[in-house]
XYZ file of C-alpha atoms in Angstrom:
684
model
C -38.921 108.095 14.833
C -39.253 106.930 11.211
C -41.924 108.597 9.100
C -45.318 106.917 9.328
C -44.555 104.727 12.355
C -47.276 106.070 14.651
C -49.673 106.216 11.724
C -49.329 102.458 11.455
C -49.540 101.943 15.206
C -52.875 103.760 15.145
C -53.943 101.677 12.168
C -53.129 98.432 13.958
C -55.068 99.582 17.025
C -58.095 100.315 14.851
C -57.802 96.864 13.286
C -57.796 95.274 16.734
C -60.761 97.369 17.830
C -62.745 96.306 14.775
C -61.836 92.623 15.093
C -64.574 90.122 15.758
C -62.924 89.068 19.039
C -62.897 92.629 20.373
C -66.493 93.202 19.333
C -67.725 89.992 20.956
C -65.787 90.460 24.180
C -66.786 94.110 24.298
C -70.438 93.158 24.217
C -69.863 90.328 26.685
C -68.179 92.605 29.210
C -70.498 95.569 28.642
C -67.680 97.662 27.192
C -69.082 98.235 23.713
C -69.618 101.962 24.229
C -66.142 102.389 25.706
C -64.564 100.633 22.743
C -66.598 102.732 20.310
C -65.395 105.931 21.978
C -61.798 104.671 21.906
C -62.182 103.864 18.197
C -63.389 107.410 17.505
C -60.484 108.896 19.463
C -57.854 106.847 17.628
C -59.495 107.524 14.246
C -59.380 111.267 14.879
C -55.708 111.133 15.791
C -54.736 108.813 12.929
C -56.013 111.305 10.357
C -53.468 113.874 11.617
C -50.440 111.674 12.137
C -48.796 111.680 8.720
C -48.647 115.461 8.690
C -47.433 115.534 12.301
C -44.687 112.998 11.679
C -43.480 114.913 8.631
C -43.262 118.146 10.644
C -41.537 116.803 13.755
C -38.054 117.401 12.354
C -38.803 121.134 12.117
C -40.550 121.605 15.453
C -39.556 120.501 18.947
C -43.113 121.101 20.114
C -44.483 118.687 17.517
C -41.833 116.135 18.455
C -42.771 116.394 22.139
C -46.450 116.041 21.214
C -45.674 112.869 19.251
C -43.664 111.422 22.150
C -46.637 111.834 24.486
C -48.904 110.345 21.864
C -46.575 107.401 21.328
C -46.772 106.350 24.971
C -50.564 106.697 24.996
C -50.966 104.650 21.813
C -48.678 101.931 23.145
C -50.718 101.784 26.344
C -53.883 101.458 24.271
C -52.228 98.629 22.361
C -51.382 96.886 25.647
C -55.011 97.052 26.771
C -56.214 95.558 23.500
C -53.631 92.812 23.793
C -55.385 91.813 27.023
C -58.555 91.407 24.996
C -56.687 89.321 22.422
C -55.101 87.130 25.097
C -58.459 86.480 26.755
C -59.979 85.529 23.418
C -57.186 83.070 22.607
C -57.343 81.632 26.118
C -60.995 80.786 25.767
C -60.637 79.416 22.258
C -57.936 77.083 23.548
C -60.172 75.505 26.165
C -61.876 72.224 25.544
C -65.665 72.373 25.739
C -65.760 70.751 29.191
C -63.045 72.958 30.568
C -64.651 76.004 28.995
C -67.964 75.365 30.707
C -66.263 75.000 34.075
C -64.007 78.030 33.773
C -66.665 80.274 32.279
C -68.894 79.415 35.234
C -66.097 80.477 37.564
C -65.092 83.489 35.498
C -68.590 84.842 35.314
C -69.328 84.494 38.966
C -70.796 87.840 39.940
C -67.880 89.158 41.970
C -65.222 88.174 39.440
C -67.164 89.602 36.518
C -67.771 92.939 38.210
C -64.124 93.241 39.233
C -62.868 92.403 35.775
C -65.379 94.666 34.017
C -64.487 97.532 36.318
C -60.752 97.094 35.790
C -61.029 96.914 31.997
C -63.484 99.818 31.798
C -61.158 101.911 33.958
C -58.150 101.089 31.747
C -60.025 101.879 28.542
C -61.429 105.107 29.918
C -58.008 106.201 31.177
C -56.346 105.523 27.811
C -59.150 107.261 25.908
C -59.001 110.345 28.132
C -55.234 110.560 27.624
C -55.660 110.327 23.863
C -58.442 112.924 23.844
C -56.330 115.282 25.916
C -53.346 114.895 23.606
C -55.558 115.227 20.526
C -56.983 118.490 21.869
C -53.454 119.932 21.966
C -53.111 119.482 18.189
C -55.134 122.662 17.594
C -52.025 124.741 18.202
C -50.237 122.973 15.328
C -53.056 123.049 12.726
C -52.247 119.630 11.331
C -53.884 118.684 8.038
C -55.545 115.321 7.474
C -53.588 112.895 5.317
C -55.268 109.535 5.067
C -53.009 107.946 2.474
C -50.669 105.287 3.795
C -47.041 106.084 3.106
C -45.237 103.260 4.834
C -45.374 99.544 4.266
C -46.288 96.833 6.732
C -44.919 93.570 5.476
C -44.682 90.171 7.106
C -42.582 87.334 5.766
C -45.719 85.702 4.384
C -46.562 88.908 2.496
C -43.149 89.798 1.080
C -44.330 88.146 -2.072
C -48.046 88.151 -2.777
C -49.611 85.111 -4.347
C -48.854 84.916 -8.072
C -51.747 85.581 -10.421
C -53.618 82.382 -11.101
C -54.632 81.314 -14.584
C -57.422 79.094 -15.856
C -55.096 76.355 -17.130
C -55.461 72.960 -15.477
C -54.346 69.386 -15.935
C -57.542 67.457 -15.220
C -55.487 64.484 -14.022
C -54.557 66.590 -11.000
C -58.198 66.878 -9.883
C -58.884 64.009 -7.499
C -61.946 63.396 -5.365
C -63.978 66.431 -6.366
C -66.582 64.845 -8.663
C -69.487 65.384 -6.271
C -68.442 68.963 -5.486
C -68.021 69.729 -9.167
C -71.469 68.359 -9.928
C -73.161 70.641 -7.385
C -71.473 73.821 -8.611
C -71.827 72.799 -12.240
C -75.580 72.418 -11.848
C -75.708 75.998 -10.632
C -73.599 77.302 -13.506
C -75.560 75.587 -16.311
C -78.974 76.396 -14.837
C -80.386 79.119 -17.068
C -83.841 79.176 -15.491
C -83.037 82.352 -13.562
C -84.616 85.798 -13.266
C -81.537 87.953 -12.744
C -78.997 88.953 -15.324
C -76.193 87.938 -12.961
C -76.016 85.097 -10.436
C -73.150 84.705 -7.975
C -71.740 81.545 -6.412
C -68.930 81.668 -3.864
C -66.695 78.675 -3.164
C -65.217 79.022 0.326
C -62.792 76.896 2.298
C -59.519 77.047 4.192
C -56.249 77.621 2.375
C -55.096 74.610 0.373
C -58.545 73.004 0.165
C -58.590 73.163 -3.635
C -60.973 76.049 -4.330
C -58.959 77.363 -7.274
C -58.471 73.866 -8.666
C -62.218 73.212 -8.587
C -62.913 76.573 -10.221
C -60.401 75.789 -12.995
C -61.988 72.411 -13.613
C -65.437 74.009 -13.964
C -64.123 76.869 -16.101
C -62.659 74.374 -18.578
C -65.584 71.952 -18.498
C -67.059 71.481 -21.994
C -70.703 71.568 -20.919
C -70.131 74.678 -18.838
C -68.285 76.425 -21.682
C -71.119 75.717 -24.131
C -73.500 77.734 -21.942
C -71.588 81.007 -22.259
C -70.566 83.282 -25.119
C -67.776 84.860 -23.128
C -65.536 83.528 -20.349
C -63.183 85.607 -18.210
C -60.763 84.626 -15.446
C -59.132 87.087 -13.037
C -57.154 86.755 -9.807
C -58.170 89.412 -7.282
C -55.927 88.545 -4.302
C -55.530 90.880 -1.326
C -56.639 94.287 -2.647
C -60.297 94.506 -3.653
C -60.016 97.601 -5.838
C -62.928 98.019 -8.242
C -60.881 99.913 -10.847
C -58.153 97.256 -10.907
C -60.734 94.476 -11.107
C -62.442 96.146 -14.089
C -59.082 96.489 -15.858
C -58.381 92.774 -15.326
C -61.829 91.781 -16.603
C -61.345 93.802 -19.796
C -57.864 92.347 -20.291
C -59.148 88.784 -19.855
C -62.023 89.346 -22.293
C -60.006 91.096 -25.011
C -56.508 89.609 -24.459
C -55.117 93.134 -24.329
C -54.585 95.813 -21.706
C -57.216 98.552 -21.519
C -56.048 101.611 -23.418
C -57.875 104.023 -21.136
C -57.187 104.656 -17.464
C -60.039 106.652 -15.928
C -62.934 104.910 -14.207
C -65.470 106.565 -16.511
C -63.679 105.363 -19.637
C -63.135 101.918 -18.154
C -66.807 101.360 -17.376
C -67.726 102.349 -20.969
C -65.181 99.888 -22.341
C -66.419 97.160 -19.979
C -69.982 97.741 -21.096
C -68.942 97.245 -24.733
C -67.194 93.985 -23.845
C -70.095 92.320 -22.006
C -73.158 94.053 -23.456
C -75.820 91.509 -24.360
C -73.509 88.544 -23.886
C -74.055 85.641 -21.527
C -70.758 85.451 -19.713
C -68.940 83.466 -17.047
C -66.571 85.437 -14.836
C -64.306 83.738 -12.315
C -62.908 85.959 -9.556
C -60.255 83.857 -7.850
C -58.670 84.329 -4.426
C -60.680 87.207 -2.986
C -59.587 88.344 0.482
C -61.148 91.694 1.343
C -64.396 93.218 0.212
C -67.314 95.290 1.403
C -70.983 95.357 0.554
C -70.594 98.829 -0.930
C -67.814 97.752 -3.291
C -69.732 94.646 -4.287
C -72.809 96.647 -5.258
C -70.617 99.052 -7.209
C -69.009 96.173 -9.106
C -72.356 94.429 -9.668
C -73.812 97.560 -11.217
C -70.919 97.658 -13.669
C -71.509 94.022 -14.653
C -75.274 94.009 -15.163
C -74.988 94.648 -18.902
C -74.618 90.958 -19.675
C -77.433 88.718 -20.893
C -79.709 86.917 -18.444
C -78.011 83.776 -17.133
C -74.550 85.306 -16.747
C -72.674 83.800 -13.794
C -69.903 85.011 -11.517
C -67.939 82.357 -9.617
C -65.848 83.504 -6.635
C -63.248 81.674 -4.546
C -62.274 82.919 -1.108
C -61.193 81.652 2.294
C -63.440 83.399 4.775
C -67.110 82.443 4.790
C -67.848 85.015 7.503
C -67.176 87.930 5.197
C -69.480 86.410 2.579
C -72.373 87.013 4.970
C -72.077 90.711 4.152
C -73.108 90.002 0.559
C -75.362 87.046 1.359
C -78.197 88.526 -0.662
C -76.016 88.487 -3.769
C -74.464 85.048 -3.711
C -74.987 81.327 -3.273
C -72.464 79.875 -0.836
C -70.716 76.547 -1.420
C -68.339 75.345 1.301
C -65.555 73.084 0.076
C -64.697 70.452 2.658
C -61.828 68.003 3.031
C -61.427 64.965 0.804
C -62.899 61.656 1.898
C -60.607 59.001 3.343
C -60.495 57.033 0.099
C -59.901 60.087 -2.078
C -57.231 61.352 0.315
C -55.431 58.029 0.006
C -55.699 58.104 -3.804
C -54.042 61.528 -3.881
C -51.409 60.609 -1.296
C -50.543 57.369 -3.092
C -50.077 59.256 -6.345
C -47.522 61.713 -4.939
C -45.816 59.685 -2.194
C -45.013 56.429 -4.007
C -43.147 55.806 -7.224
C -45.463 55.655 -10.238
C -48.371 56.091 -7.833
C -48.271 52.428 -6.851
C -48.549 51.155 -3.301
C -45.286 49.663 -1.997
C -44.927 46.046 -1.056
C -43.948 47.081 2.473
C -47.261 46.978 4.348
C -45.782 48.914 7.261
C -45.184 51.918 5.000
C -48.792 51.747 3.863
C -49.970 51.704 7.469
C -47.694 54.613 8.368
C -48.941 56.516 5.344
C -52.554 56.101 6.396
C -51.751 57.206 9.949
C -49.998 60.294 8.612
C -52.891 60.950 6.269
C -55.345 61.210 9.161
C -53.478 64.304 10.370
C -53.877 65.966 6.950
C -57.622 66.280 7.521
C -58.398 65.899 3.837
C -56.668 69.129 2.785
C -55.284 68.468 -0.724
C -52.407 70.946 -0.527
C -51.190 69.409 2.729
C -51.546 65.886 1.341
C -49.607 66.767 -1.816
C -46.863 68.528 0.085
C -46.357 65.810 2.690
C -46.557 63.103 0.043
C -43.847 64.777 -2.030
C -41.630 65.146 1.018
C -41.986 61.444 1.808
C -41.389 60.392 -1.804
C -37.610 60.388 -1.309
C -37.807 58.616 2.067
C -37.715 54.870 1.625
C -37.158 53.429 5.090
C -39.656 52.907 7.883
C -37.352 54.775 10.271
C -37.523 57.922 8.131
C -41.310 57.775 7.935
C -41.642 57.212 11.682
C -39.298 60.129 12.372
C -41.358 62.382 10.099
C -44.574 61.262 11.786
C -43.252 61.992 15.285
C -41.532 65.299 14.552
C -42.198 67.446 11.483
C -45.786 66.266 11.105
C -46.638 67.306 14.659
C -45.254 70.787 14.006
C -47.472 71.116 10.967
C -50.772 69.908 12.390
C -50.531 72.103 15.485
C -50.474 75.251 13.356
C -53.726 77.016 12.499
C -52.533 78.407 9.177
C -51.882 75.506 6.812
C -50.145 77.632 4.207
C -47.704 79.166 6.676
C -47.044 75.798 8.289
C -46.232 74.217 4.946
C -43.795 77.003 4.132
C -42.027 76.441 7.452
C -41.980 72.679 6.946
C -40.477 73.148 3.493
C -37.834 75.463 4.921
C -36.851 73.006 7.627
C -36.185 70.343 4.988
C -33.794 72.488 2.982
C -30.134 71.438 2.849
C -27.984 73.102 5.564
C -26.271 75.413 3.077
C -29.653 76.900 2.136
C -30.912 77.512 5.658
C -29.947 81.158 5.591
C -32.416 83.985 5.200
C -31.852 85.694 1.824
C -29.824 88.895 2.142
C -32.219 90.494 -0.324
C -34.680 90.945 2.544
C -32.430 93.675 3.890
C -33.196 95.672 0.727
C -36.826 96.088 1.848
C -36.052 99.397 3.502
C -39.661 100.078 4.513
C -40.136 96.631 6.053
C -41.811 96.935 9.425
C -42.692 93.352 10.406
C -40.562 90.259 9.862
C -42.144 87.114 11.291
C -39.732 84.172 11.531
C -41.359 82.490 14.494
C -40.865 78.703 14.667
C -38.265 78.685 11.872
C -36.465 76.000 13.828
C -33.616 75.440 11.389
C -32.766 79.100 10.789
C -29.099 79.698 11.559
C -28.408 83.282 10.541
C -30.226 86.523 9.840
C -29.036 88.627 6.885
C -25.738 90.353 7.633
C -27.265 93.677 6.558
C -30.302 93.452 8.835
C -29.206 96.766 10.339
C -30.364 98.459 7.115
C -33.991 97.798 8.057
C -34.260 101.050 9.992
C -38.071 101.047 9.837
C -38.377 97.537 11.279
C -40.719 97.435 14.261
C -41.379 93.743 14.831
C -38.784 90.983 14.531
C -40.223 87.710 15.803
C -37.608 84.938 15.866
C -39.107 83.028 18.764
C -38.271 79.296 18.693
C -35.496 79.805 16.111
C -33.478 77.419 18.243
C -30.506 77.060 15.883
C -29.856 80.762 15.450
C -26.147 81.214 16.165
C -25.859 84.983 16.658
C -27.406 88.354 15.919
C -25.971 90.301 12.954
C -23.795 93.294 13.735
C -25.407 96.688 14.036
C -28.676 95.599 15.656
C -28.578 98.771 17.735
C -29.324 100.776 14.588
C -32.865 99.370 14.493
C -34.108 102.217 16.666
C -37.767 101.703 15.696
C -37.765 98.089 16.869
C -40.482 97.349 19.408
C -40.589 93.561 19.349
C -37.455 91.441 19.516
C -38.384 88.080 20.954
C -34.841 86.666 20.966
C -31.298 88.054 21.180
C -28.483 85.504 20.745
C -24.875 86.175 21.697
C -22.495 84.472 19.265
C -19.354 82.463 19.973
C -16.123 84.412 20.445
C -17.823 87.762 20.071
C -19.272 86.919 16.648
C -22.169 89.202 15.705
C -23.825 91.897 17.790
C -22.691 92.487 21.353
C -25.079 92.865 24.222
C -24.499 96.624 24.300
C -26.397 96.879 20.976
C -29.586 96.538 23.006
C -28.963 100.062 24.269
C -30.065 101.459 20.910
C -33.368 99.575 21.047
C -35.103 101.921 23.447
C -38.680 101.099 22.450
C -38.534 97.327 23.030
C -41.793 95.993 24.405
C -43.313 92.703 25.452
C -40.976 89.711 25.651
C -37.191 89.566 25.354
C -35.136 86.401 25.695
C -31.355 86.844 25.867
C -29.566 83.606 25.053
C -25.862 82.750 25.149
C -24.842 84.809 28.173
C -22.149 82.226 28.931
C -20.177 83.807 26.082
C -19.457 86.745 28.385
C -17.427 84.527 30.729
C -14.499 84.711 28.334
C -14.939 88.428 27.647
C -12.708 90.835 29.560
C -15.378 93.544 29.404
C -18.315 91.258 30.150
C -19.868 93.262 32.982
C -19.466 96.623 31.284
C -20.901 95.215 28.047
C -23.952 93.907 29.932
C -24.306 97.220 31.747
C -24.342 99.135 28.471
C -27.482 97.244 27.454
C -29.280 99.325 30.123
C -32.252 97.003 30.485
C -33.521 98.982 33.463
C -34.434 101.830 31.104
C -36.632 99.634 28.877
C -39.976 100.318 30.480
C -41.901 98.518 27.732
C -40.476 95.068 28.543
C -42.898 92.818 30.397
C -41.313 89.369 30.077
C -37.535 88.939 30.439
C -35.656 85.652 30.054
C -31.914 85.474 30.755
C -30.160 82.266 29.707
C -26.694 80.798 30.199
C -25.594 77.449 28.835
C -25.144 75.401 32.002
C -21.648 74.233 32.942
C -20.658 72.042 35.897
C -16.905 72.725 35.620
C -16.534 76.431 36.268
C -13.940 78.127 38.396
C -14.593 80.794 41.005
C -13.690 83.560 38.558
C -16.281 82.464 36.005
C -18.974 82.211 38.681
C -18.085 85.746 39.758
C -18.396 86.907 36.148
C -21.945 85.552 35.970
C -22.766 87.481 39.133
C -21.419 90.736 37.717
C -23.245 90.244 34.418
C -26.580 89.498 36.064
C -26.222 92.483 38.369
C -25.836 94.734 35.312
C -28.911 93.208 33.644
C -31.301 94.660 36.205
C -34.726 95.032 34.550
C -37.093 97.985 34.610
C -39.617 98.005 37.499
C -42.451 97.413 35.027
C -41.294 93.872 34.207
C -43.936 91.277 35.077
C -42.178 87.976 34.385
C -38.533 87.031 34.980
C -36.826 83.722 34.150
C -33.157 83.026 34.899
C -31.721 79.805 33.453
C -28.228 78.290 33.717
C -26.834 81.111 35.845
C -23.732 79.938 37.751
C -23.359 82.638 40.372
C -23.462 81.791 44.068
C -26.002 84.526 44.788
C -28.566 86.554 42.919
C -27.814 90.291 42.680
C -29.220 92.714 45.170
C -31.518 94.652 42.832
C -32.732 97.314 45.227
C -32.399 100.501 43.199
C -35.777 99.927 41.538
C -38.157 97.577 43.403
C -39.849 95.140 41.017
C -43.329 95.822 42.315
C -45.134 94.505 39.213
C -43.327 91.173 39.030
C -45.897 88.342 39.055
C -43.877 85.349 37.788
C -40.321 84.337 38.723
C -38.535 81.186 37.563
C -35.015 80.215 38.673
C -33.943 77.186 36.639
C -30.754 75.105 36.553
C -28.778 77.537 38.718
C -26.672 74.717 40.136
C -24.280 76.883 42.192
C -26.918 79.123 43.728
C -26.823 78.979 47.542
C -29.434 81.522 48.600
C -32.210 83.760 47.399
C -32.033 87.506 48.042
C -34.270 89.108 50.638
C -35.721 91.438 48.009
C -37.821 88.541 46.766
C -39.931 88.907 49.902
C -40.757 92.432 48.756
C -42.402 91.305 45.494
C -45.911 92.207 46.575
C -47.454 91.204 43.216
C -45.711 87.832 42.926
C -48.166 85.035 42.100
C -45.926 82.212 40.851
C -42.436 81.187 41.961
C -40.609 78.270 40.334
C -37.303 76.910 41.652
C -36.003 74.106 39.440
C -32.729 72.133 39.678
C -30.932 74.395 42.137
C -29.392 71.641 44.321
C -27.260 73.980 46.481
C -30.248 76.071 47.501
C -31.238 74.961 51.003
C -33.559 77.614 52.404
C -36.050 80.326 51.517
C -35.816 83.985 52.587
C -37.237 84.839 55.987
C -39.748 87.284 54.543
C -41.629 84.755 52.416
C -44.679 85.135 54.655
C -45.065 88.659 53.311
C -45.860 87.368 49.814
C -49.624 87.463 50.302
C -50.302 87.309 46.539
C -48.221 84.157 46.036
C -50.585 81.563 44.587
C -48.294 78.835 43.309
C -44.880 77.604 44.462
C -43.043 74.862 42.562
C -39.814 73.354 43.847
C -38.141 70.680 41.713
C -34.681 69.070 41.835
C -33.686 70.821 45.062
C -33.530 67.911 47.506
C -32.668 69.731 50.728
C -35.006 72.621 50.037
C -37.818 70.216 49.200
C -37.390 68.531 52.559
C -37.423 71.832 54.425
C -40.582 72.924 52.585
C -42.608 69.842 53.481
C -45.389 70.269 55.964
C -43.674 70.319 59.354
C -40.300 71.189 57.784
C -38.162 74.116 58.882
C -39.315 76.362 56.011
C -42.958 75.297 56.098
C -44.095 78.287 58.212
C -42.714 80.593 55.529
C -44.959 79.141 52.821
C -47.951 77.672 54.654
C -50.163 80.471 53.276
C -49.504 79.537 49.625
C -52.583 77.756 48.138
C -50.702 75.567 45.642
C -47.338 74.047 46.512
C -45.743 71.299 44.429
C -42.520 69.446 45.230
C -41.337 66.651 42.954
């Protein structure tokens, strides 16, 4: 276990517990006290973890203690993921659907059952953690609250560059009214306080920094102040660092003293008696306590001094509402959006003679929702496209990918990546030099073809999300060395044995959540296909909940290749804790007889495009938790197991592209008695 891993797991759990969604749902379900107790338990443990993880190499007892704690923390994380899922589910509902489902959900019986189940889970996890924490007394761990390991996502590998106050005023389009409102605040000197705050908030890419630059450089604004300072705060709101930046901006030189006491004296000399304007750009995190501390350091200026802040989240501003005036920056108007789009999308900023392109441009612009960064980016991408066909293709494909994402900045990065030339669609090998990297998020990088060849160096990596990277050709060799990996959404087998073999999964013992194995047809030409699959030992991966096994479908296989698929699938038996299983493109005649470990928790099964499959195994009738069964494009399948009546939990059965089976499963058909108890049956 790499140093600091559990420390970060505990930290992530605390973040989830303190999230707004958890707080709201906790109150809604009457679980606030339970969540508070769980927070206290995890906080107590987290303070001891760095010392414990350092000492595990010297003590088997400490190592055993950490193993027990690891399982308990992961279970706590699973419970909180249920909270997160429920929150996202509700947010995704339309208002009408929400009203209907909430009415159903909060029927008395359903609410009591759900509350009881969640309360029981939380209490059980908390009691386990408290019991394990009590055992730490024998080890006398010391508290170490500093964070020694990094947690980096792809979007955070490089923080935003420091902004500066320079601006080309020609780039500011459609913000005259917004500028006027904020400007009136800045030049108003009829105030009582020495310092007045105004915060410009809005989503990423809305133009907050651009507006602040325009105001900072405005002549009338500048004439009101003796001193102007511009700093970029970014992610870390550290008062000492902020003071250093303020002094540097005011004096054009780095502070020569490092202690907080010396810095505050130097700051006082810089601003004492002067009416100043301070811009604090791109603030992410802050607290009321830190704000009051910073304000007290800045009160030495003359009456009428102003501090202008830009930040994304208006909710956090509520914590300092008594200190600041809030100005929300909204999207550009339709006419201003078109002016900006026309400037970047068409040569010399002139509308083309092709009226169809103009119409397409305006349709595309609607999806940009007035966000300047999105408009600029899309306009620049379309600049080199001159035909209607190219614009229509962009509108129907890449644009849809962008607008369905919540995070505009991340979506734009992905869109930019997908438009790179093929020779550049490789992840930089330099990423493998980030030896403390723990999270690498490449989800929806559709054009990604290869991961860095030295990915195996990332021994501290815990989360590798490559879901929907549909053009990924293989996994790099040595994936089994990533022993800390918990999330691996996709594993791709390469052509002719290129890249990691399936047996590399054996080294990934802590995999959790979803795993999709793609390219299993490659094992048909491998002489050791079954043994290689068996060495993956999926049935030992008790953290996996959702397993997808995929072959590329072939209609021209011989008996030997079909037999190979059967042997491979038999060796890929999952752990009994798996809840969802999807088998696609499998060309065996039968499914394996997985009886060594009954899959009692399996709730969803999908069997798709298994064109040679002739029968389903009887063990399916023993899946007591099964709620959904999908059988799709299995034309040789002509009957259901005799024990289907035993599936009392089965709620939905879907049969598609299986002509004979569909006929037998119609009301009055030969298999109808087996499924008559299922509430929802669809055949089409």
